PDB file of C-alpha atoms in Angstrom:
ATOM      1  CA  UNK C   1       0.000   0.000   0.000  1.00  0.00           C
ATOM      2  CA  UNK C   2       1.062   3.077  -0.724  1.00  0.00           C
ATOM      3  CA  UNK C   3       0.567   6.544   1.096  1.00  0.00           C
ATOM      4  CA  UNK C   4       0.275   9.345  -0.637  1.00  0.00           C
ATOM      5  CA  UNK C   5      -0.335  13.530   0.641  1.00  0.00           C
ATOM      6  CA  UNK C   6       1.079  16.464   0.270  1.00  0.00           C
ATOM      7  CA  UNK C   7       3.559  17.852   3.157  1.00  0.00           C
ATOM      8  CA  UNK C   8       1.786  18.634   6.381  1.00  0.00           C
ATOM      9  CA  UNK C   9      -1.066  15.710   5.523  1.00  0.00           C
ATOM     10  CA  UNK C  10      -0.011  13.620   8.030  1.00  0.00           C
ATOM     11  CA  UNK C  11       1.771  10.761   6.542  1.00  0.00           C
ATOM     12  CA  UNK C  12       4.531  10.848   9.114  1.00  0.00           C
ATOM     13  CA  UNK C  13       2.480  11.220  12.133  1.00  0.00           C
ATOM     14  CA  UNK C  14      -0.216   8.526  11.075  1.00  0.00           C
ATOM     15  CA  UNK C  15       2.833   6.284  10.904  1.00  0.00           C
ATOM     16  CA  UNK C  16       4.672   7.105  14.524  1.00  0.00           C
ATOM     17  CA  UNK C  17       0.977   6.571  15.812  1.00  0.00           C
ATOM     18  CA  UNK C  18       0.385   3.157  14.340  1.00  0.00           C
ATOM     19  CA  UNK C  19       4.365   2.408  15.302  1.00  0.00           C
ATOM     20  CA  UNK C  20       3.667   3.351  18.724  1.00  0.00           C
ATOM     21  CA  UNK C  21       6.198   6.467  18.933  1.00  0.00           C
ATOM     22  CA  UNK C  22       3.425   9.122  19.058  1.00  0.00           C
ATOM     23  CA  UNK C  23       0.510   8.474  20.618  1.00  0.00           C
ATOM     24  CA  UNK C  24      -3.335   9.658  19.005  1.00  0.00           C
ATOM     25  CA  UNK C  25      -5.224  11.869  20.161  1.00  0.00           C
ATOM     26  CA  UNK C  26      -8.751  10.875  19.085  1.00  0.00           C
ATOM     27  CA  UNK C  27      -9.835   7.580  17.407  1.00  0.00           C
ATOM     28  CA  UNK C  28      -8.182   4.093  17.321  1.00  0.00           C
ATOM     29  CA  UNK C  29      -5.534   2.333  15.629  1.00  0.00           C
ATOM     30  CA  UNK C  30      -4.604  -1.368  15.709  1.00  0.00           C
ATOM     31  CA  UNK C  31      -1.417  -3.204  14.289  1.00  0.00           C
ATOM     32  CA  UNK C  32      -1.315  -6.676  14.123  1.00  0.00           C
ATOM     33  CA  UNK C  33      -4.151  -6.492  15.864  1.00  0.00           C
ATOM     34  CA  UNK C  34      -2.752  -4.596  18.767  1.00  0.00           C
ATOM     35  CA  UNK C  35      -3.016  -1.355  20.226  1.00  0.00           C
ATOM     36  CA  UNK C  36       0.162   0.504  19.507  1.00  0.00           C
ATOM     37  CA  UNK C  37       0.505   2.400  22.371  1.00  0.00           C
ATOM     38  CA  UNK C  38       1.321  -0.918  24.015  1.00  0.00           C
ATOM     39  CA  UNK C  39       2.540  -3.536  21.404  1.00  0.00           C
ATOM     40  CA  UNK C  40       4.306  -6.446  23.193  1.00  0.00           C
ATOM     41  CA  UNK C  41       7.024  -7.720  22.108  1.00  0.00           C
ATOM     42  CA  UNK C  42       6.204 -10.244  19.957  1.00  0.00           C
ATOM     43  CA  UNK C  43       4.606  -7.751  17.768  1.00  0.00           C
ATOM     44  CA  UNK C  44       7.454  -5.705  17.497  1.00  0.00           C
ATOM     45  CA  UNK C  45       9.572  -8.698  16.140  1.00  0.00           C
ATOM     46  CA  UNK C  46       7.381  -8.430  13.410  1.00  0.00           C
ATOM     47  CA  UNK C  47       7.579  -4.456  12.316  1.00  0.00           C
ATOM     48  CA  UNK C  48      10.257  -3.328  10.625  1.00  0.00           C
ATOM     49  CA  UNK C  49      10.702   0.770  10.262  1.00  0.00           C
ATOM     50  CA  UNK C  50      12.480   3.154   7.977  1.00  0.00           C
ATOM     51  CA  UNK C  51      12.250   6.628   9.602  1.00  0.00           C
ATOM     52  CA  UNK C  52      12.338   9.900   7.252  1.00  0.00           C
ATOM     53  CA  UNK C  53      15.180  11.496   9.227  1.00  0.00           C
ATOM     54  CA  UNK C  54      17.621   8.415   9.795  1.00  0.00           C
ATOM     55  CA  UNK C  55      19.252   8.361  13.519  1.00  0.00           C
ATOM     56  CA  UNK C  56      21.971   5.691  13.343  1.00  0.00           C
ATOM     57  CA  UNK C  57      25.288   5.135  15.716  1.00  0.00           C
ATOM     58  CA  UNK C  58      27.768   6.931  14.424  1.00  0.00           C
ATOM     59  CA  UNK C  59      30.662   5.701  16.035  1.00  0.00           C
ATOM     60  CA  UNK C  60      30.131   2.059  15.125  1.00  0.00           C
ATOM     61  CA  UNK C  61      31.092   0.597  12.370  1.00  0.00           C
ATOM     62  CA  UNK C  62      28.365  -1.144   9.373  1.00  0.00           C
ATOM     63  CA  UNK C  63      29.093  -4.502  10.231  1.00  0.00           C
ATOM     64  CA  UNK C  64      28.975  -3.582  13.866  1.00  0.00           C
ATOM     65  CA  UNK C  65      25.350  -2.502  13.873  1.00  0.00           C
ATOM     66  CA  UNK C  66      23.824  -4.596  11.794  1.00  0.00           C
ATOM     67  CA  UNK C  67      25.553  -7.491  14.657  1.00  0.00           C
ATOM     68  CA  UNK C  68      23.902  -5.403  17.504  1.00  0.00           C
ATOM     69  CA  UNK C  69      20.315  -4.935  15.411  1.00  0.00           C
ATOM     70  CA  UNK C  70      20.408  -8.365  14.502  1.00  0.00           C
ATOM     71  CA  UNK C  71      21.111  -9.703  18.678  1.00  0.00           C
ATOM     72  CA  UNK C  72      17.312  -8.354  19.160  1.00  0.00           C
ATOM     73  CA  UNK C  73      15.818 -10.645  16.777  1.00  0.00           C
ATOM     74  CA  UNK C  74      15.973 -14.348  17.267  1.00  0.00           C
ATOM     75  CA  UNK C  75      14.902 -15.301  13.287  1.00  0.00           C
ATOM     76  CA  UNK C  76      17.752 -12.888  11.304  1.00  0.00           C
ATOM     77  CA  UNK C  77      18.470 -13.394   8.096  1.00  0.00           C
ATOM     78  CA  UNK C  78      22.302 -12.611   7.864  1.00  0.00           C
ATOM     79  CA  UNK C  79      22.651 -14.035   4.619  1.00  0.00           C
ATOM     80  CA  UNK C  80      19.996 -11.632   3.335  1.00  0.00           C
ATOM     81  CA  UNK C  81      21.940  -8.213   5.317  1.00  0.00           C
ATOM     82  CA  UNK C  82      25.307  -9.386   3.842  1.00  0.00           C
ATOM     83  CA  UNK C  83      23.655  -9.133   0.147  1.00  0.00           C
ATOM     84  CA  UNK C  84      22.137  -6.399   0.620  1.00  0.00           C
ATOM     85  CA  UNK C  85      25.339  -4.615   2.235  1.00  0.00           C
ATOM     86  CA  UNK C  86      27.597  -5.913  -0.954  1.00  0.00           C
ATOM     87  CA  UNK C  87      24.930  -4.768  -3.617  1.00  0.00           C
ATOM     88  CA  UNK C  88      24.341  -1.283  -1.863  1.00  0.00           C
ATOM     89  CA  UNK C  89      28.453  -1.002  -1.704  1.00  0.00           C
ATOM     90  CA  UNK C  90      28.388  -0.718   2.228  1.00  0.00           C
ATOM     91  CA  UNK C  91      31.868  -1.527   3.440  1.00  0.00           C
ATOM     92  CA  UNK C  92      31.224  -3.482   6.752  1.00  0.00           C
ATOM     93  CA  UNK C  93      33.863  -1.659   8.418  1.00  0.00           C
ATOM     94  CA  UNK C  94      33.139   1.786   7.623  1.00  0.00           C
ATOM     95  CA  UNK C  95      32.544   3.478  10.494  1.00  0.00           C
ATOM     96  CA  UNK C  96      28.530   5.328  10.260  1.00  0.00           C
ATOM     97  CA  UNK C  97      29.603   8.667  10.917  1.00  0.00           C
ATOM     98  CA  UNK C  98      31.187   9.849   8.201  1.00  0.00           C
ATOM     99  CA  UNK C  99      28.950   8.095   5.522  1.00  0.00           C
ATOM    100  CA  UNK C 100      26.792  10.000   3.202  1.00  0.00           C
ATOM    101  CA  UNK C 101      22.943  10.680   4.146  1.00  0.00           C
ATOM    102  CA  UNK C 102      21.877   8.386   1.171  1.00  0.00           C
ATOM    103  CA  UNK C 103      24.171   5.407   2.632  1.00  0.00           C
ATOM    104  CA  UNK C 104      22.833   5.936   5.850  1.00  0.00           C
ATOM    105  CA  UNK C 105      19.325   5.333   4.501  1.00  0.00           C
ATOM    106  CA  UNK C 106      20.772   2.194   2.537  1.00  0.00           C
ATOM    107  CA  UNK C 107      22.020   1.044   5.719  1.00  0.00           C
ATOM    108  CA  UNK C 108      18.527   1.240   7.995  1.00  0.00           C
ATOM    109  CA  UNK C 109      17.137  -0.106   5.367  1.00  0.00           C
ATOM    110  CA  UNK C 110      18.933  -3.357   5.708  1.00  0.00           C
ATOM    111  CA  UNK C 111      18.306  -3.099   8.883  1.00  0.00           C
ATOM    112  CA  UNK C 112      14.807  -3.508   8.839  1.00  0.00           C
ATOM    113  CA  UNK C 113      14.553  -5.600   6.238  1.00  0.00           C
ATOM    114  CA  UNK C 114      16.724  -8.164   8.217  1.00  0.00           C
ATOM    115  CA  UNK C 115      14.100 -10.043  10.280  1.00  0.00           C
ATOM    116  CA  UNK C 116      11.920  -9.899   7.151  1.00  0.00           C
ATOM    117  CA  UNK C 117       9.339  -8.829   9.234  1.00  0.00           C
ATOM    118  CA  UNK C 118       5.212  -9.347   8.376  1.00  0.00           C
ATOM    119  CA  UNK C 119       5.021  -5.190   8.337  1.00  0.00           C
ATOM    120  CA  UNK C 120       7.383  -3.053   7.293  1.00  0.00           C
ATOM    121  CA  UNK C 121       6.503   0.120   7.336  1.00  0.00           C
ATOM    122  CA  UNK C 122       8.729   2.767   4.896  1.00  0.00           C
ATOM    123  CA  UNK C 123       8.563   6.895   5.485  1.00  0.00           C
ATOM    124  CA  UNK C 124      10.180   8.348   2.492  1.00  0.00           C
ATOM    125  CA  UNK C 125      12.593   5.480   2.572  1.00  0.00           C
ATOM    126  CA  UNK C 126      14.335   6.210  -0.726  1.00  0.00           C
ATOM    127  CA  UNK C 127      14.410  10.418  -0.782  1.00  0.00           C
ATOM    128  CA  UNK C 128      17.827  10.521  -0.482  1.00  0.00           C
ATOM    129  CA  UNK C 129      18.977   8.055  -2.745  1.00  0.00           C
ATOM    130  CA  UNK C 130      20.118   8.483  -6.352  1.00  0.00           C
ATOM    131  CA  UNK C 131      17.806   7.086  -9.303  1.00  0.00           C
ATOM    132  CA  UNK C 132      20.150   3.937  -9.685  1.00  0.00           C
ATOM    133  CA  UNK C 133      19.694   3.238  -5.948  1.00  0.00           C
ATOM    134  CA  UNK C 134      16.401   4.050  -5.924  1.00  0.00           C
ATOM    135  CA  UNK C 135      15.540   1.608  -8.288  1.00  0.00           C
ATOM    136  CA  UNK C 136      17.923  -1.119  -6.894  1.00  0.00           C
ATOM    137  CA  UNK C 137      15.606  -0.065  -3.337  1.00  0.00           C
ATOM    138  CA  UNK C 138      12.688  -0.638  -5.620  1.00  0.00           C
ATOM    139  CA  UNK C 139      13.474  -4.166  -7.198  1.00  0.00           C
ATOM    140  CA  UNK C 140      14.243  -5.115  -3.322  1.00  0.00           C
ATOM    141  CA  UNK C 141      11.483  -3.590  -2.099  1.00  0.00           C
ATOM    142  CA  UNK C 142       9.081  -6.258  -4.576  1.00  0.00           C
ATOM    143  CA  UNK C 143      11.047  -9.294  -3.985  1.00  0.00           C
ATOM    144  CA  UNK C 144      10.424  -8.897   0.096  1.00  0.00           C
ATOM    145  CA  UNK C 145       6.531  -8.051  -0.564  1.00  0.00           C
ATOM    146  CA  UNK C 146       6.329 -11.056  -2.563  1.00  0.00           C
ATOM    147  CA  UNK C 147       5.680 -13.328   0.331  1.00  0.00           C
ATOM    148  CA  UNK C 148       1.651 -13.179   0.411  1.00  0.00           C
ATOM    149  CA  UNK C 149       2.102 -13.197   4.254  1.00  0.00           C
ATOM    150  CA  UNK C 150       3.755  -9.785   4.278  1.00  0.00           C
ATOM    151  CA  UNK C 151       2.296  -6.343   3.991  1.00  0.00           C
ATOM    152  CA  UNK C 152       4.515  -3.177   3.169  1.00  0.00           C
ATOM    153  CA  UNK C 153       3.017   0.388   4.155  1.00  0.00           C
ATOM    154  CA  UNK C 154       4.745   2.721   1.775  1.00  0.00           C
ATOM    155  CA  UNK C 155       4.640   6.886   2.588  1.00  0.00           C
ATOM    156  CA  UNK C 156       6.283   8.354  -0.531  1.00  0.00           C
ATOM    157  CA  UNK C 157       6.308  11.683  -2.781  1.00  0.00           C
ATOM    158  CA  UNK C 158       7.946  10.207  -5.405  1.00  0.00           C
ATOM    159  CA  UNK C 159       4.809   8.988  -7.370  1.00  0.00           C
ATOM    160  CA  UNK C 160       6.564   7.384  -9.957  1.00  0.00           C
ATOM    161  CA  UNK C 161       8.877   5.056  -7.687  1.00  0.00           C
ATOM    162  CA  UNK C 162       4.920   4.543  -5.795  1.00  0.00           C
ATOM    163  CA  UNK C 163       3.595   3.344  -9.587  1.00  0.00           C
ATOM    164  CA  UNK C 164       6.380   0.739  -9.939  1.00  0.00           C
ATOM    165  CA  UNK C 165       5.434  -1.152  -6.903  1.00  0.00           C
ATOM    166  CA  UNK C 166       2.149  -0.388  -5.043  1.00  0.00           C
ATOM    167  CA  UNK C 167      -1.067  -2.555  -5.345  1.00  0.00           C
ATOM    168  CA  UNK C 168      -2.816  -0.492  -3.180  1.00  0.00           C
ATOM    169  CA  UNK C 169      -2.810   3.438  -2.740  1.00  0.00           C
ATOM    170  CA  UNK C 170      -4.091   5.541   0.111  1.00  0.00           C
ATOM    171  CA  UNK C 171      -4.488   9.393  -0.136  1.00  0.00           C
ATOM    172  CA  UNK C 172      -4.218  11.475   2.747  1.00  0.00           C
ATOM    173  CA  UNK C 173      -5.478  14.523   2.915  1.00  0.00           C
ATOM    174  CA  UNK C 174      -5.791  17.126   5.970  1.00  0.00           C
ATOM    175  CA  UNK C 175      -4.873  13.896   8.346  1.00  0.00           C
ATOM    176  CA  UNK C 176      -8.257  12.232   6.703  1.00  0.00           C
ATOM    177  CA  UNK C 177      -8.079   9.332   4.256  1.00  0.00           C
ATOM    178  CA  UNK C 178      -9.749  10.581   1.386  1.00  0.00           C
ATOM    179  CA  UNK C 179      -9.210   7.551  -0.895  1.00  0.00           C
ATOM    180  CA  UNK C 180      -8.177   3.778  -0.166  1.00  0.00           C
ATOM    181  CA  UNK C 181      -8.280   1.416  -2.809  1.00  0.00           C
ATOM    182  CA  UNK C 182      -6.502  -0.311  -5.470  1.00  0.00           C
ATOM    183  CA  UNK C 183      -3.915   1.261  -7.448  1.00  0.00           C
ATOM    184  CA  UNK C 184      -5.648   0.037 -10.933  1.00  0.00           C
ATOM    185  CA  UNK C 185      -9.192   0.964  -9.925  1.00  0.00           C
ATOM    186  CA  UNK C 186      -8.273   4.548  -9.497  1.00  0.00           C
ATOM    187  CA  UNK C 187      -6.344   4.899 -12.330  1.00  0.00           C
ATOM    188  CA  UNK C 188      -9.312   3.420 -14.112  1.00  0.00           C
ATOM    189  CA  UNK C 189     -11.602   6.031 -12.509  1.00  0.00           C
ATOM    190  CA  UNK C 190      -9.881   9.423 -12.406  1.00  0.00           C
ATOM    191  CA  UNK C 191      -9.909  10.843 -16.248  1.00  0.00           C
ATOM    192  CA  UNK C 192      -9.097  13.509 -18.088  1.00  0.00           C
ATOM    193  CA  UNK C 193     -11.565  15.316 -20.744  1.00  0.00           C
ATOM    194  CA  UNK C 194     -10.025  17.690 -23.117  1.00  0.00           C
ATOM    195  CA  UNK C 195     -13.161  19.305 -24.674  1.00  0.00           C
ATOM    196  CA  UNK C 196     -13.577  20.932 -28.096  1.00  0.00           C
ATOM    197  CA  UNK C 197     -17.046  22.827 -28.571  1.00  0.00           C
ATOM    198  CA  UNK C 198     -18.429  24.623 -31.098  1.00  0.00           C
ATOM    199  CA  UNK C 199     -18.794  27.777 -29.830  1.00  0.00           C
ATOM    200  CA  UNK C 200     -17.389  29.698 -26.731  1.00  0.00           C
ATOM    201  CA  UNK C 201     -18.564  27.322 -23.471  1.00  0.00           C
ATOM    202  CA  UNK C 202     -19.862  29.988 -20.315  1.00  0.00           C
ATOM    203  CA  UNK C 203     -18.402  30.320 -17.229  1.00  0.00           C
ATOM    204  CA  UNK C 204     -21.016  27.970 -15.429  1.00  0.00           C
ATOM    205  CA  UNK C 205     -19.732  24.924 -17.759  1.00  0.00           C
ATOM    206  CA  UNK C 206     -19.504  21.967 -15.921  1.00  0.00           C
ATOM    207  CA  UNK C 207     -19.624  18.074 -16.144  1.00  0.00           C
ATOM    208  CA  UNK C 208     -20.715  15.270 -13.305  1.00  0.00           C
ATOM    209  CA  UNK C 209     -18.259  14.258 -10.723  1.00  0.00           C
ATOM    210  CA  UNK C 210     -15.918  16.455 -11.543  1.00  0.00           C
ATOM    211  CA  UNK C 211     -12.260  17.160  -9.636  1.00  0.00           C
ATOM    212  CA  UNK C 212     -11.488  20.064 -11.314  1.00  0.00           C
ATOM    213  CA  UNK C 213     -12.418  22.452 -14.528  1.00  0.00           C
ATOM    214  CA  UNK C 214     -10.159  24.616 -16.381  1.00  0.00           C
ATOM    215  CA  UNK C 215     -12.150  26.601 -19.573  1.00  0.00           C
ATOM    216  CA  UNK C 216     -11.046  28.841 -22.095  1.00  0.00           C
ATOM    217  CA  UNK C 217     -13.155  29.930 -25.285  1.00  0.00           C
ATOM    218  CA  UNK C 218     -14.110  26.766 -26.892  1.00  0.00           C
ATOM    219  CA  UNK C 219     -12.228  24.834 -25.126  1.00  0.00           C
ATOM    220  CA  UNK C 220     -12.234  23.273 -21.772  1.00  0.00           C
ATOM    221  CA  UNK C 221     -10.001  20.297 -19.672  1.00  0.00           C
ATOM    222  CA  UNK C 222     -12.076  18.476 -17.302  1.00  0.00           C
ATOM    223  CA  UNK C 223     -10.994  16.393 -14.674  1.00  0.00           C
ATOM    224  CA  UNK C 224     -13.481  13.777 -13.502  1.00  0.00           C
ATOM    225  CA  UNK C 225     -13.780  11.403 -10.695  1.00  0.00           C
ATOM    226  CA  UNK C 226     -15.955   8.984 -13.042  1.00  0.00           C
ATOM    227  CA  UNK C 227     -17.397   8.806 -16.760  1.00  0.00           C
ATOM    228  CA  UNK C 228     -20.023   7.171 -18.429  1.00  0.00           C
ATOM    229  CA  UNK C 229     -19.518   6.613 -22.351  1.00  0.00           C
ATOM    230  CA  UNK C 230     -23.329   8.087 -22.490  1.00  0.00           C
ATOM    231  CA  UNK C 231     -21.985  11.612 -20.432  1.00  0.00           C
ATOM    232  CA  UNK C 232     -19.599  11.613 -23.309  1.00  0.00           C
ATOM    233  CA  UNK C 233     -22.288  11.398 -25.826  1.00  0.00           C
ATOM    234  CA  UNK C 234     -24.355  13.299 -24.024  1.00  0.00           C
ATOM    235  CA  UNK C 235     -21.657  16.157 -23.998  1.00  0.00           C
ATOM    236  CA  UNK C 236     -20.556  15.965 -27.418  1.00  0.00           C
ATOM    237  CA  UNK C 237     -24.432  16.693 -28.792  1.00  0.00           C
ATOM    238  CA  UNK C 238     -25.157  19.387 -26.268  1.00  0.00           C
ATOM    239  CA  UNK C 239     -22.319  21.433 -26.704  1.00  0.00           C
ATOM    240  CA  UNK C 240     -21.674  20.126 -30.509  1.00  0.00           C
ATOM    241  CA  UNK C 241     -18.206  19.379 -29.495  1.00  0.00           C
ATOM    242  CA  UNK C 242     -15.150  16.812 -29.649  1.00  0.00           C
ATOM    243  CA  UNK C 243     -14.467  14.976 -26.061  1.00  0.00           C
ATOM    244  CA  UNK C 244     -10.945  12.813 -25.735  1.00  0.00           C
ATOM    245  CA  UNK C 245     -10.942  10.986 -22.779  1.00  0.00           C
ATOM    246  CA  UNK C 246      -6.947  10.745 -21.685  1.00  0.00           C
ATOM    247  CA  UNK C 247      -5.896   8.359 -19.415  1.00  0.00           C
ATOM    248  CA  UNK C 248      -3.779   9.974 -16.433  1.00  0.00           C
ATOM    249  CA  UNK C 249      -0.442   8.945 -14.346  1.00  0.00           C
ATOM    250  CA  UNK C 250      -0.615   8.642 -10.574  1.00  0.00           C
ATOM    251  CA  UNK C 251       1.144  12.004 -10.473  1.00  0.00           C
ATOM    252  CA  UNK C 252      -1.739  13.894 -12.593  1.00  0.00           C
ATOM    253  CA  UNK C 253      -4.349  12.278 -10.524  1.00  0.00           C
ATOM    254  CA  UNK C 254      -2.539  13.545  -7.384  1.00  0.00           C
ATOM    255  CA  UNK C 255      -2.887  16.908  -8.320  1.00  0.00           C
ATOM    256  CA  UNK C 256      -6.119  16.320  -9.790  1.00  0.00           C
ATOM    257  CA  UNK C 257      -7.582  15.074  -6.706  1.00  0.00           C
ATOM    258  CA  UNK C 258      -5.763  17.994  -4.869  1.00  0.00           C
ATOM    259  CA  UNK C 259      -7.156  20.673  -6.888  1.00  0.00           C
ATOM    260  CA  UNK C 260      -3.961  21.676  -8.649  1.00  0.00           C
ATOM    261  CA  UNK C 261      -3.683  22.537 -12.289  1.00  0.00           C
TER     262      UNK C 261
END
């Protein structure tokens, strides 16, 4: 699943309350079932967490934390930590300090990926990573979700990287879900009509379910939550005019949904 909202939505803070690090102030929220406020410890075995801002030890070394992360967990899989480490081009005994912010990331990310946890749970995990990382972060990121028995909650801006691996897509807007579903069905839904008429269209112009309206003379671009093949027809004899219906990315229908040309 992934998360999707524009900065100050509430992606980070709906995370730290289902992780347990903030707690709500209205409603409820349950994790594996449990109230996060006071997971035990066998359902914290099975989260693994990828902070935005990354808070590592600096003065150990890579090989020396992912030892002391893994001592917590009784089922780690060093084999899988070691790959990672080689094909991220993580020294094991570089010390953390000094490393760049995008190895840093690289490196909590094998670290919560190392008890392949059931739900692992990703804030902006690949913002600081160049587009060859990001998609090495990316093919990694499928191959651990493959296992039907794990979930992955994915907060991102980066719609494109979102596109590539999400089946599901939640949209958060003014800390309220405004849209939870799959991925395919709302790219199915949200559409674009770029409308030709015959003569100037007036100011009131407007068309069912629709996101948002931007008309000019003859012309108009519609954005619509849903459309009918009849609305079309119907649109194209009223107005004596040509309608395209354009399919849209996940991007467009972000800012679609938001309002924004």
């Amino acid at each position: 699943t992934g998360l999707l909202g524009k900065n100050g939505s509430g992606k980070s803070t709906l995370l730290k309350c289902l992780l347990g690090l903030l707690r709500a102030s209205s409603g409820q929220a349950r994790v594996l079932g449990e109230e996060p406020w006071h997971l035990s410890a066998s359902a914290k075995a099975q989260l693994g967490y990828v902070p935005q801002e990354v808070s590592l030890y600096s003065w150990m070394r890579v090989r020396q934390i992912i030892e002391y992360t893994a001592a917590f967990y009784p089922k780690w899989n060093h084999e899988l930590t070691a790959d990672l480490a080689r094909r991220w081009q993580l020294p094991l005994e570089d010390r953390v300090g000094p490393m760049s912010q995008g190895q840093q990331q690289k490196l909590a990310l094998i670290l919560a990926l190392g008890h392949e946890p059931e739900l692992l749970i990703l804030d902006e995990p690949v913002a600081s990573l160049d587009p060859s990382a990001r998609r090495e972060f990316l093919k990694t990121l499928l191959d651990v979700a493959r296992d039907e028995n794990r979930s992955v909650l994915f907060s991102t801006h980066i719609t494109s990287d979102l596109e590539r691996v999400a089946d599901r897509v939640a949209v958060l807007q003014d800390g309220r879900i405004v849209y939870h579903n799959e991925l395919d069905e709302l790219k199915d839904s949200i559409k674009r009509l770029r409308i030709t008429a015959a003569h100037d269209l007036p100011a009131s112009f407007g068309v069912a379910n629709s996101l948002r309206s931007e008309i000019s003379g003859k012309h108009a671009l519609v954005a619509v939550s849903h459309i009918e093949p009849t609305s079309v027809q119907e649109l194209e004899s009223q107005w004596q005019a040509s309608v395209a219906v354009e399919d849209l990315s996940l991007e467009e229908i972000f800012l679609e949904m938001h309002g924004d040309a």
